[in-house]
mmCIF file of C-alpha atoms in Angstrom:
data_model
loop_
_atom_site.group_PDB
_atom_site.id
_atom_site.type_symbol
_atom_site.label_atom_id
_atom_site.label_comp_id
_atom_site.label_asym_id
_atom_site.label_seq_id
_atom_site.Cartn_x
_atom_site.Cartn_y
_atom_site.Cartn_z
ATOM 1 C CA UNK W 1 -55.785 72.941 8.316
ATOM 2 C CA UNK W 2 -58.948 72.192 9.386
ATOM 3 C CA UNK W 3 -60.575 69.064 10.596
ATOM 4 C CA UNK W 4 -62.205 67.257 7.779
ATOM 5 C CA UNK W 5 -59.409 68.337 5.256
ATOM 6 C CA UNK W 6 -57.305 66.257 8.082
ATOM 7 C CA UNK W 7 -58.963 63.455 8.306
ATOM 8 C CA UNK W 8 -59.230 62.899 4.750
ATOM 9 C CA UNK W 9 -55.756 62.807 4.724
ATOM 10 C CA UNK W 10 -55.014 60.414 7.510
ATOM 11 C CA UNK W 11 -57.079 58.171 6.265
ATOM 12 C CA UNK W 12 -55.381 58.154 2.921
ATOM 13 C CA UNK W 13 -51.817 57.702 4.563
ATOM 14 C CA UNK W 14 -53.367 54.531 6.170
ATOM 15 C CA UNK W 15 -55.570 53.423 3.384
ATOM 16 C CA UNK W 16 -52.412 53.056 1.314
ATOM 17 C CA UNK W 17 -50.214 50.810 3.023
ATOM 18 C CA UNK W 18 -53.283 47.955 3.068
ATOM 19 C CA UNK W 19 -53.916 48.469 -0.068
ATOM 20 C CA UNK W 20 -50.159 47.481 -0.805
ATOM 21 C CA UNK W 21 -50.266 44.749 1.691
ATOM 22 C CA UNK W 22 -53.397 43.559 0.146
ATOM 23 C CA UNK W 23 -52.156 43.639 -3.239
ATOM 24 C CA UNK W 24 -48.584 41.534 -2.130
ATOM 25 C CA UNK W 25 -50.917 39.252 -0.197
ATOM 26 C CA UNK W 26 -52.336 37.637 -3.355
ATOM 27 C CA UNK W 27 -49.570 36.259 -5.363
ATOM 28 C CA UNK W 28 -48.112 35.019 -1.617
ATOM 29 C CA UNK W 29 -51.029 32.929 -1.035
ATOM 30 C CA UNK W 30 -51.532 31.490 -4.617
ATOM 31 C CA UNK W 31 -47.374 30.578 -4.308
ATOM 32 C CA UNK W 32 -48.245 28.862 -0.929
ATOM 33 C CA UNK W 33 -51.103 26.997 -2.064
ATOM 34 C CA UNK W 34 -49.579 25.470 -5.197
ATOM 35 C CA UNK W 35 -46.947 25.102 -2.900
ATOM 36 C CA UNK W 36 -49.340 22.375 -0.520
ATOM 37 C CA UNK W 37 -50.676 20.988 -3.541
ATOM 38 C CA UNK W 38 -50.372 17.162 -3.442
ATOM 39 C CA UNK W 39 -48.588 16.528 -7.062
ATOM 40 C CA UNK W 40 -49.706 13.678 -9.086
ATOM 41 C CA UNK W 41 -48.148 10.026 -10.307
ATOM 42 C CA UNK W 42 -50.127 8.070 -12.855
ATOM 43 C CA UNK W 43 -48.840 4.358 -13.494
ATOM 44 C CA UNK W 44 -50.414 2.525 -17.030
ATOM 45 C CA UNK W 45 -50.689 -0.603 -18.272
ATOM 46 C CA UNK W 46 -51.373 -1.290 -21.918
ATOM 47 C CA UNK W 47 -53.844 -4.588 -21.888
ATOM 48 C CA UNK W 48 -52.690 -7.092 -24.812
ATOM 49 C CA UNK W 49 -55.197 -10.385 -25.161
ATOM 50 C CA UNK W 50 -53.901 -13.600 -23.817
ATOM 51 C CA UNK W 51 -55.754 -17.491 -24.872
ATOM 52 C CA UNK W 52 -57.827 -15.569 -27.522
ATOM 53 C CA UNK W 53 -59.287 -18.813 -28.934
ATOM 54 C CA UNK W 54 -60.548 -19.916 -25.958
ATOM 55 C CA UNK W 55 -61.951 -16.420 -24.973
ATOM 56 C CA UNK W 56 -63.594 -16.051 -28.017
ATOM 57 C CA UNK W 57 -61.805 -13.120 -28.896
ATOM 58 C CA UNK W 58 -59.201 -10.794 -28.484
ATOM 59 C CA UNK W 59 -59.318 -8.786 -25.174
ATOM 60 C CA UNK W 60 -57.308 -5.217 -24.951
ATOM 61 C CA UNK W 61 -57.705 -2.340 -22.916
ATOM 62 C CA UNK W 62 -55.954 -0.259 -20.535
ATOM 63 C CA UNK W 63 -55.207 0.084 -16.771
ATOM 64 C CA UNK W 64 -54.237 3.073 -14.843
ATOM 65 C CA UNK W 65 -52.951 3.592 -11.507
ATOM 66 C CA UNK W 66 -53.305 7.370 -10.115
ATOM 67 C CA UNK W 67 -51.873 8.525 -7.020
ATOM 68 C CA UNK W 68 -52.194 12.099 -5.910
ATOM 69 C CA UNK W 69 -51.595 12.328 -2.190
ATOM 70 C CA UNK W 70 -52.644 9.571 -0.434
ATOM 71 C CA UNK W 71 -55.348 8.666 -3.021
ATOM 72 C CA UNK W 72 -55.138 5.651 -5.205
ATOM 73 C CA UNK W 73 -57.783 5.648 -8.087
ATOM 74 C CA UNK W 74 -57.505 2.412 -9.943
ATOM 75 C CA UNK W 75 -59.351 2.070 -13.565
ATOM 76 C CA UNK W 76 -59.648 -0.729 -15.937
ATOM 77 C CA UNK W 77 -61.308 -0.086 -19.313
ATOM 78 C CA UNK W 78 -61.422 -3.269 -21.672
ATOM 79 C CA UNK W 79 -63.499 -4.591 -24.759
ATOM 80 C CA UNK W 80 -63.246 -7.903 -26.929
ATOM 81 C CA UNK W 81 -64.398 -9.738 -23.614
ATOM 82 C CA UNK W 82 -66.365 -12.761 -22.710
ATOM 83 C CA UNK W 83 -69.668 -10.886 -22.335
ATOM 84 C CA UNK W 84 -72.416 -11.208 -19.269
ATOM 85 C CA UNK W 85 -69.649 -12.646 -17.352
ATOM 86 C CA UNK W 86 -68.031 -11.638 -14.029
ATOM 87 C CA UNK W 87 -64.094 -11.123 -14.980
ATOM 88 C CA UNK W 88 -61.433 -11.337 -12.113
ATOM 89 C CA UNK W 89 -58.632 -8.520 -12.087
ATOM 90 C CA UNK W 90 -55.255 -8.358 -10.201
ATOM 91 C CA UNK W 91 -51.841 -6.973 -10.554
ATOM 92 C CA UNK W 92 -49.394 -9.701 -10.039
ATOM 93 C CA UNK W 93 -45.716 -9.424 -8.816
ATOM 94 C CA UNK W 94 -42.518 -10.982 -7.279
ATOM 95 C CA UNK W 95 -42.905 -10.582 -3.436
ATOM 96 C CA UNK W 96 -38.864 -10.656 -3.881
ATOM 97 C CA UNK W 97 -39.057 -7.372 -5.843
ATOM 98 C CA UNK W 98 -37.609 -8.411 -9.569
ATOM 99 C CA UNK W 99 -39.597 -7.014 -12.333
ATOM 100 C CA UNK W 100 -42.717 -9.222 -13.228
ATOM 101 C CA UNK W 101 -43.922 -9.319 -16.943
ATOM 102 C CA UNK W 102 -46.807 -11.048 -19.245
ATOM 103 C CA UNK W 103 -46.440 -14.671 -20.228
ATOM 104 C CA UNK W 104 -45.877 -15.129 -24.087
ATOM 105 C CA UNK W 105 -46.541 -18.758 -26.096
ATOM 106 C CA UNK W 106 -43.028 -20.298 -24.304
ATOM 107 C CA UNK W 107 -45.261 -19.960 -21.042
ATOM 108 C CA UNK W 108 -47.338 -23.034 -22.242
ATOM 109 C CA UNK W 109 -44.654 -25.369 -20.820
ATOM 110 C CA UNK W 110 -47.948 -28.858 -21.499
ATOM 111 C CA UNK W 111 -48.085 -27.628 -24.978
ATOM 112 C CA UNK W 112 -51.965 -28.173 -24.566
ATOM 113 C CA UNK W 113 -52.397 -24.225 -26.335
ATOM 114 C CA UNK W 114 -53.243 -22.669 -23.281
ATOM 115 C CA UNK W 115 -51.504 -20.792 -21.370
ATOM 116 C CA UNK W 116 -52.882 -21.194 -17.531
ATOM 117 C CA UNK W 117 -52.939 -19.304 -14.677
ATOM 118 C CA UNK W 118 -50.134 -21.456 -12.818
ATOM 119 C CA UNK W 119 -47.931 -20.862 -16.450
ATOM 120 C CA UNK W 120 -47.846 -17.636 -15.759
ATOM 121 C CA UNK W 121 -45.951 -17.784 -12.750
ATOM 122 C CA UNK W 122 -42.130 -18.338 -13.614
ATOM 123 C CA UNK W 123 -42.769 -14.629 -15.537
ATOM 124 C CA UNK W 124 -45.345 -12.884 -13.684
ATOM 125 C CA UNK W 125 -44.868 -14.050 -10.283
ATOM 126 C CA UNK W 126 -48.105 -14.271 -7.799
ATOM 127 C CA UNK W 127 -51.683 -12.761 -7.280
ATOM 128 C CA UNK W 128 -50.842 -9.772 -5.197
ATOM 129 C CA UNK W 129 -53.792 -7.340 -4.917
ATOM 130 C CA UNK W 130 -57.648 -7.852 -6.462
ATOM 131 C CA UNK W 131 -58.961 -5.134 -8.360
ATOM 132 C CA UNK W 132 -62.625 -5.487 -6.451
ATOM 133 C CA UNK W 133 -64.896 -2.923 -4.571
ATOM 134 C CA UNK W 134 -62.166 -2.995 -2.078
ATOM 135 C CA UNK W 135 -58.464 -3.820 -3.038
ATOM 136 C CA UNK W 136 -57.392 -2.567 0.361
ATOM 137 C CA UNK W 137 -59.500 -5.862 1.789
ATOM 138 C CA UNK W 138 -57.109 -8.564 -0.420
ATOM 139 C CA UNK W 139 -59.996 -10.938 -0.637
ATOM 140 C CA UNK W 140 -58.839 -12.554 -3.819
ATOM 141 C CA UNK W 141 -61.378 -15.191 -3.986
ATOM 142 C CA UNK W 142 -64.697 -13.476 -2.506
ATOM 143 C CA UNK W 143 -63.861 -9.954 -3.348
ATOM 144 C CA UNK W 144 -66.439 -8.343 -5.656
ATOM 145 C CA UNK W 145 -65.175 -8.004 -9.295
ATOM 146 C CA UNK W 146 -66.684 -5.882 -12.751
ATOM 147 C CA UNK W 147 -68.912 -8.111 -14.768
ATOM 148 C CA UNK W 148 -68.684 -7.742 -18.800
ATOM 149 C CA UNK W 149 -71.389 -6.411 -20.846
ATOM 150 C CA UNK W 150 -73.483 -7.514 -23.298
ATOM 151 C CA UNK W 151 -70.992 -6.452 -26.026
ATOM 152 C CA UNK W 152 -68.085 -7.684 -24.035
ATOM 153 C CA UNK W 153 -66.667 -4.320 -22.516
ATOM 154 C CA UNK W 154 -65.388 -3.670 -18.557
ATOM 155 C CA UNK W 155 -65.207 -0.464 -16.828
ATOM 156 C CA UNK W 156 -63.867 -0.219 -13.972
ATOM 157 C CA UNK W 157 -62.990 2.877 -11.556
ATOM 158 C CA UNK W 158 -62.293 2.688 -7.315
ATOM 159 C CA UNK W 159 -60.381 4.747 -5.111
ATOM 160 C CA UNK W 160 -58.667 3.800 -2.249
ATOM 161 C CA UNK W 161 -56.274 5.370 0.288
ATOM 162 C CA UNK W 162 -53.100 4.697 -0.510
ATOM 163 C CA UNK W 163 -51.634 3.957 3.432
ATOM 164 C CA UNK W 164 -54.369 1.728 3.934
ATOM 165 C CA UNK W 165 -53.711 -0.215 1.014
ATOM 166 C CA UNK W 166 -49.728 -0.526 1.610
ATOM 167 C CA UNK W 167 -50.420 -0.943 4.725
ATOM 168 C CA UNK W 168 -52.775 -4.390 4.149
ATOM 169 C CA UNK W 169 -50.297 -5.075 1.335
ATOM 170 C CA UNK W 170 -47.195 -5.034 4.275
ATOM 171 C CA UNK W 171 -49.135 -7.678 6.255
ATOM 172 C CA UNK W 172 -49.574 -10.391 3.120
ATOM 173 C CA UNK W 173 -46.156 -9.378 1.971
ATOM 174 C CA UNK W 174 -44.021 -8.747 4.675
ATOM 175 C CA UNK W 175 -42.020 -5.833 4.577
ATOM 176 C CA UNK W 176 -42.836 -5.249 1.040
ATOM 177 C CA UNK W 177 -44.023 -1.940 -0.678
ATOM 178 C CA UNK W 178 -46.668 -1.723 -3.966
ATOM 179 C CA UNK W 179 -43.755 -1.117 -6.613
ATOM 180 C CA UNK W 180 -46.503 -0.545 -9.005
ATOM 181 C CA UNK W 181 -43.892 -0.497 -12.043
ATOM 182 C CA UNK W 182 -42.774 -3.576 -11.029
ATOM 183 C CA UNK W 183 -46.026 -5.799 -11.425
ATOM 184 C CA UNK W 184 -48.193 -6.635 -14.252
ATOM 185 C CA UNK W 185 -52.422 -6.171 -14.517
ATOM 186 C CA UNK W 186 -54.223 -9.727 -15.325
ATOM 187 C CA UNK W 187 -57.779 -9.840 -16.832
ATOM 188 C CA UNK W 188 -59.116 -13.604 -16.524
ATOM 189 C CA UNK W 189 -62.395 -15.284 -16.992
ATOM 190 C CA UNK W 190 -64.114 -17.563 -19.473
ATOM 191 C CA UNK W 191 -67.769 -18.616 -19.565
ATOM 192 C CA UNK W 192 -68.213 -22.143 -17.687
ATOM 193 C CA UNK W 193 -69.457 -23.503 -20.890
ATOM 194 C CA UNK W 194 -65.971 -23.510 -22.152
ATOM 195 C CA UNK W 195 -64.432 -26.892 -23.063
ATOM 196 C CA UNK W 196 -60.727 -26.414 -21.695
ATOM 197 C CA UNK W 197 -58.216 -28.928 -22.064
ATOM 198 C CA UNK W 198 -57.923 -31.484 -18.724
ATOM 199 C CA UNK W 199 -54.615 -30.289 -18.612
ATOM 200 C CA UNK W 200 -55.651 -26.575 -18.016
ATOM 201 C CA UNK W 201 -54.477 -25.983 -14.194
ATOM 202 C CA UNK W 202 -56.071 -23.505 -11.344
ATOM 203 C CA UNK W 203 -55.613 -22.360 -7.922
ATOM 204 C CA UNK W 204 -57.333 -25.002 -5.471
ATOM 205 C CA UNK W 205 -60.707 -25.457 -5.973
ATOM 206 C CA UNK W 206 -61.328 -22.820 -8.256
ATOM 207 C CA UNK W 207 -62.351 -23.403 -11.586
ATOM 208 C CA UNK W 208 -59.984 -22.936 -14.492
ATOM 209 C CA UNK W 209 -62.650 -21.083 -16.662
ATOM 210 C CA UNK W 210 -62.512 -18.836 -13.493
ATOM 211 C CA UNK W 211 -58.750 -18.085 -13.194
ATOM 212 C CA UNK W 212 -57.822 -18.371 -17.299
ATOM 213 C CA UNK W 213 -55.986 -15.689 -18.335
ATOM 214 C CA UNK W 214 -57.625 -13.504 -21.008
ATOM 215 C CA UNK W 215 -55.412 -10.303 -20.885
ATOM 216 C CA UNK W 216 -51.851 -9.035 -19.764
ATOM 217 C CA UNK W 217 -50.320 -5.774 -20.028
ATOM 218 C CA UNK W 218 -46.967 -4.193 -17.374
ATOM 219 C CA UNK W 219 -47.138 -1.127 -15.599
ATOM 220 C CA UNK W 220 -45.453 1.540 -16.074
ATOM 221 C CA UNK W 221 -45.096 5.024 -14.815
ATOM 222 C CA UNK W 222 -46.994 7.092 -17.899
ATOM 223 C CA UNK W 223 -44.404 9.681 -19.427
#
């Protein structure tokens, strides 16, 4: 045999082999990778309009909760708003862990046709976490919140890491966890031209026309 004839041969005996490995090395990886792949949990609330008379309308929408990894993207898209107007957001809960849901007309224990923010309470529980530029901060009152447009629609879209946000949500609730299907999405917010009944109540000094109600819906983990 001579040399080249030889050589062409070893290097097919050896060429082979990779090209086997090579060709069982694909479908390995792709099985691995999918394998890593942070899988995906998406929580929705359907919005349903709350003190329509004295929004001037009916507000609906929708908000979604979407967790893949440790990423929490939070939107809010809603029309039938107050327009020009900055609207407050929050998901609000039990810090004791029972189910919260949307007040309906019983919540208006005065009878004075509106149902406030502190009537909401016995069925929705308390402000847990602000839908701002930063939920993760929990600055309910300064926090920086969507404003309405001219034709009364909100979008809203931030992501936030999901540890940090348990985490900040651990130290105002202590030893508590998110429970997202266990809380309920709140859309408030009037214009301060709005004659409200003296009987309308808020939180401190914040103004009622601030804290109103216009929107409800629960969350729920999306089928």
């Amino acid at each position: 045999m001579n040399a080249s004839l030889r050589t062409r041969i070893i290097h097919r005996s050896t060429l082979v082999p990779m090209l086997l490995a090579a060709a069982w090395a694909v479908p390995v990886s792709a099985q691995q990778a999918a394998a890593t792949s942070p899988s995906t949990v998406r929580y929705v609330a359907q919005l349903s309009a709350l003190n329509s008379a004295a929004a001037g309308g009916s507000a609906t929408g929708e908000a979604t909760f979407t967790i893949t990894g440790d990423s929490l993207t939070i939107t809010v898209t809603a029309s039938g708003l107050p327009k020009d107007i900055t609207h407050w957001q929050h998901f609000h809960g039990f810090p004791e862990g029972q189910p919260a849901a949307c007040p309906n007309a019983s919540s208006d224990v005065n009878h004075d046709g509106i149902i406030d923010i502190v009537e909401t309470e016995p069925a929705a529980g308390t402000t847990m976490v602000p839908l701002t530029d930063n939920p993760a901060g929990m600055d309910v009152a300064h926090g920086i919140y969507p404003k309405a447009s001219a034709t009364g629609t909100l979008q809203y879209t931030q992501t936030v890491s999901l540890a940090e946000l348990q985490a900040a949500f651990g130290k105002a609730f202590p030893g508590k966890s998110l429970d997202l299907d266990r809380r309920v999405v709140f859309l408030h917010g009037v214009p301060s031209t709005t004659v409200l009944p003296a009987t309308v109540a808020s939180l401190g000094p914040i103004p009622a026309a601030v804290t109103l109600p216009i929107a409800c819906g629960r969350i729920a983990l999306a089928e």
